[in-house]
Coordinates of C-alpha atoms in Angstrom, one line a residue:
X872 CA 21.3 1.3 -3.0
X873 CA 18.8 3.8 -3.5
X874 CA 15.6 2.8 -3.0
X875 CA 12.0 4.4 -3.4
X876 CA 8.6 3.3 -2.4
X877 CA 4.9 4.2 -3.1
X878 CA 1.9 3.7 -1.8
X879 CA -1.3 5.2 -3.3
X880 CA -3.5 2.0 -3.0
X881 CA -6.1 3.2 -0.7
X882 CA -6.6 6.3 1.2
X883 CA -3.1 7.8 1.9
X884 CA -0.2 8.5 0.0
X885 CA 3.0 7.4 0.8
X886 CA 6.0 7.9 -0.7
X887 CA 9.7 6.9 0.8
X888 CA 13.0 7.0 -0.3
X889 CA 15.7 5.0 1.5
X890 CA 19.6 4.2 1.3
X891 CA 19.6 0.7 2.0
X892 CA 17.8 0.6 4.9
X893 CA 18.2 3.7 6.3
X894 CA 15.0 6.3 5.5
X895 CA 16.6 9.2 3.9
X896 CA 13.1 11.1 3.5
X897 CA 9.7 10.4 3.5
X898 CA 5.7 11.6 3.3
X899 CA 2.8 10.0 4.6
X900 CA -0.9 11.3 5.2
X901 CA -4.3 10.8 3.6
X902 CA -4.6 11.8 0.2
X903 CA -8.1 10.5 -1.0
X904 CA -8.8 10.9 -4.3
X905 CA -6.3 13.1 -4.4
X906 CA -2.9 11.0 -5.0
X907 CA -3.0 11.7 -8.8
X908 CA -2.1 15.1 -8.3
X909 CA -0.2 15.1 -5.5
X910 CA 2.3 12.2 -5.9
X911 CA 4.9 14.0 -8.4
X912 CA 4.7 17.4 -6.1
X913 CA 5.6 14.8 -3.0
X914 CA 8.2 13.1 -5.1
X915 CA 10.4 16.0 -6.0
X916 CA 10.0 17.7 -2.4
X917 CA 11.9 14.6 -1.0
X918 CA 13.9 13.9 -3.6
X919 CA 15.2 17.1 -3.4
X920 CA 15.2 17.5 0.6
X921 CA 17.8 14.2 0.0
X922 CA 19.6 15.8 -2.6
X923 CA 19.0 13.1 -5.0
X924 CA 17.0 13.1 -8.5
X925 CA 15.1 10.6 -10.7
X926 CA 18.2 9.2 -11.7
X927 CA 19.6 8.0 -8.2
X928 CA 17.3 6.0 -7.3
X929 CA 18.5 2.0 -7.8
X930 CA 14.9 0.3 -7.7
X931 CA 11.0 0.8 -6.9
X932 CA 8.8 -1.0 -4.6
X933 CA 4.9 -0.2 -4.6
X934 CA 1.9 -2.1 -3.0
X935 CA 0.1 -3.9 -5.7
X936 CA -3.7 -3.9 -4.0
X937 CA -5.8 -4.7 -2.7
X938 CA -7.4 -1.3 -2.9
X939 CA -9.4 1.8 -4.7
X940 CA -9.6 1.1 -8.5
X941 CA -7.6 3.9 -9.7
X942 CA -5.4 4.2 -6.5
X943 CA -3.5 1.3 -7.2
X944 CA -2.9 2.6 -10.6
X945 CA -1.2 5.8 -9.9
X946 CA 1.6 4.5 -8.2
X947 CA 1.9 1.3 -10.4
X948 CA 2.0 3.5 -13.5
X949 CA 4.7 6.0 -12.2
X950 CA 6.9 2.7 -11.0
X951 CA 6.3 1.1 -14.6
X952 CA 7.8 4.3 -16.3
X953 CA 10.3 4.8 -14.3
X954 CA 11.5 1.2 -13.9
X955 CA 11.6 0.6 -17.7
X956 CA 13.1 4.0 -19.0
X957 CA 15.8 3.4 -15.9
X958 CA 16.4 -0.5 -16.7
X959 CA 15.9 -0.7 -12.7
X960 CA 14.1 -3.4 -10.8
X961 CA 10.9 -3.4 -9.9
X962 CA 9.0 -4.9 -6.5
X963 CA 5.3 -5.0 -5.1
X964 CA 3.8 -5.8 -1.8
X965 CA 0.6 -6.4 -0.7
X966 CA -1.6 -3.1 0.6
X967 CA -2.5 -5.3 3.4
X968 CA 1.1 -6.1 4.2
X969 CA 2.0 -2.8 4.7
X970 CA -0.6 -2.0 6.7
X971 CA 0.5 -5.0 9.2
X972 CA 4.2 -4.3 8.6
X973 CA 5.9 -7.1 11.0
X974 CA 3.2 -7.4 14.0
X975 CA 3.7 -10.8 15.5
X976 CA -0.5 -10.8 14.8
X977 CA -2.8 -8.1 13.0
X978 CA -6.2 -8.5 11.2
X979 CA -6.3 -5.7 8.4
X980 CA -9.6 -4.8 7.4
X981 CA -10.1 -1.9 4.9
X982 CA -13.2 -0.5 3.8
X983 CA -14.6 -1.9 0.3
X984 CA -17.5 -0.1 0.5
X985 CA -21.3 -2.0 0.3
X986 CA -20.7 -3.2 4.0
X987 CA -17.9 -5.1 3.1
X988 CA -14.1 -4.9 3.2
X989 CA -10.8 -6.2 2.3
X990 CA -9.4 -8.7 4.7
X991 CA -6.4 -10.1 5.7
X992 CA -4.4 -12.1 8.7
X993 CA -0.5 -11.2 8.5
X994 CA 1.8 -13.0 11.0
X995 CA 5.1 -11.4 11.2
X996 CA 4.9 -9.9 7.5
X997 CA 3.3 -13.0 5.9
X998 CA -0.1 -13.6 5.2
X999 CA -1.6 -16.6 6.6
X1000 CA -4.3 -16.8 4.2
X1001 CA -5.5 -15.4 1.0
X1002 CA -6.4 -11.6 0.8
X1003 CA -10.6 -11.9 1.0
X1004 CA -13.9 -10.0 1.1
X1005 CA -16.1 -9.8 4.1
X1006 CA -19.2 -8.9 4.4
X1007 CA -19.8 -6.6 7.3
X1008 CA -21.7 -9.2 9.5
X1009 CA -18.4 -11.0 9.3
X1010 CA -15.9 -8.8 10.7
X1011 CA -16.5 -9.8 14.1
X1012 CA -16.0 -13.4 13.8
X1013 CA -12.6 -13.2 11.4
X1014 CA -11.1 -10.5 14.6
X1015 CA -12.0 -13.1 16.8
X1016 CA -10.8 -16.4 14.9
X1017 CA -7.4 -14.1 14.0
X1018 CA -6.0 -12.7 17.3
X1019 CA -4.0 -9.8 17.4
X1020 CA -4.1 -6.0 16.4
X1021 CA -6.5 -4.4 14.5
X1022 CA -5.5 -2.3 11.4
X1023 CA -7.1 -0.9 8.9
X1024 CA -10.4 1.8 8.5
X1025 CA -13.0 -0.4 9.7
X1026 CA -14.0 -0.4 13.8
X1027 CA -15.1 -3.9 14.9
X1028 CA -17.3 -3.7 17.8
X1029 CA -15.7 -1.5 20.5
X1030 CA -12.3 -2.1 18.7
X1031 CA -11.0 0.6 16.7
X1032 CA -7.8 0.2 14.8
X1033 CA -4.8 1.4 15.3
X1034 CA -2.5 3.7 13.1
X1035 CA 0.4 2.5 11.0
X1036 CA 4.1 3.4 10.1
X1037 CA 4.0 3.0 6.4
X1038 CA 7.6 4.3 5.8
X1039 CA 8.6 2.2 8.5
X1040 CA 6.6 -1.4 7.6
X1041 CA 7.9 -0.5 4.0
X1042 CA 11.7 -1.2 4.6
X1043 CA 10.7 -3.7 7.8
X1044 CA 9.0 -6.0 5.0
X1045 CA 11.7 -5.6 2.5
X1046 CA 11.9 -9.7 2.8
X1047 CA 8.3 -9.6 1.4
X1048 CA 8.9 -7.9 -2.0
X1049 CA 8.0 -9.7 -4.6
X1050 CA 10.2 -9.2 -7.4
X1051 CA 8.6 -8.6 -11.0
X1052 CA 10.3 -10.1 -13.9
X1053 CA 8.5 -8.3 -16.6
X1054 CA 7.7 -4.3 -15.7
X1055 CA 5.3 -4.5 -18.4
X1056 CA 3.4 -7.2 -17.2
X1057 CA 2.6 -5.8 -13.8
X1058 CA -1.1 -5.4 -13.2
X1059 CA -3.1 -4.5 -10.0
X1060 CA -4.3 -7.3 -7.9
X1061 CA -8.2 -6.9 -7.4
X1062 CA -10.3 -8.5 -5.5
X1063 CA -13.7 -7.7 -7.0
X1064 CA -15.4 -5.5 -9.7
X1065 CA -14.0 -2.7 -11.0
X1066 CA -17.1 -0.4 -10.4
X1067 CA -17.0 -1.5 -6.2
X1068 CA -14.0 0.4 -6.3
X1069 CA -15.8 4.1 -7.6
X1070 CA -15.2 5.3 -4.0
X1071 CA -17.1 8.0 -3.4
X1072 CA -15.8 11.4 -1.5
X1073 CA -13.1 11.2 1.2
X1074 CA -10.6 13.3 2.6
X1075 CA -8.0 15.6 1.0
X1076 CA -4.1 15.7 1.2

């Protein structure tokens, strides 16, 4: 079973394929505001570093948001395509998730710009809670009501958070995927306004 997964949701791109379990080949790094572009380039360099094409692959998993506005789009509208010319399933997973991977305890925070961010507790995989806004006078006490790791883009205090392994917390949360019955019908999950999410500037591939 041939499986690939994307991530373009916030500030990197990551792109994985994987024979059951096993990663076959993968890319990783920060791509702000520049996955559009460089997401098919990615694509074909590992699909042909694994020997495979379009046409191998068995189904898709992509994180669904929270994240930038059109972030979340590129990879969601790549997966749509491609699951429903392919007939092949398709699954999502929370940005936040994936940032946590299967941490016995991490607090995800990512910036949402205004002071604020995107917040989550994820215990093992799961979120405890609802995915939420925080204003930036509230970091603090969430870290310290949530134990555990920090994660994320967003320093609380003298905490700074650590670095994931997205190609790795992809396939460790495969348990997680949520399985999407329609292709067509898959939309972004957004936690605010579209216009919060005109991030400005960032950092290239």
């Amino acid at each position: 079973m041939i499986t690939l997964a994307m991530d373009t949701a916030y500030r990197h791109l990551t792109a994985g394929l994987y024979d059951d379990d096993t990663l076959l080949e993968g890319t990783s790094s920060e791509c702000f505001k520049k996955q559009s572009e460089a997401l098919f380039p990615r694509l074909q360099q590992i699909l042909d570093d694994a020997g495979l094409s379009f046409q191998d692959i068995d189904q898709v998993v992509i994180t669904d948001g929270p994240g930038s506005y059109t972030g979340v789009r590129i990879a969601m509208t790549v997966a749509k395509v491609l699951a429903s010319q392919r007939g092949i399933p398709l699954y999502t997973l929370s940005t936040l998730q994936l940032y946590a991977g299967t941490a016995p305890s991490a607090s995800v925070l990512l910036d949402a710009r205004s002071h604020r961010a995107y917040a989550g507790h994820v215990e093992n995989g799961i979120l405890t809670e609802p995915e939420q806004i925080l204003t930036e006078e509230e970091y603090e006490g969430f870290v310290t009501s949530h134990p555990g790791i920090l994660l994320g883009d967003v320093a609380v205090g003298s905490r700074n958070p650590e670095t994931p392994d997205f190609l790795k917390n992809f396939i460790d949360l495969k348990d997680q995927w949520v399985p999407v019955p329609n292709v067509h019908a898959a939309v972004p999950r957004y936690l605010k306004e579209s216009d919060a999410y005109k991030t400005p500037g960032g950092h290239g591939c």
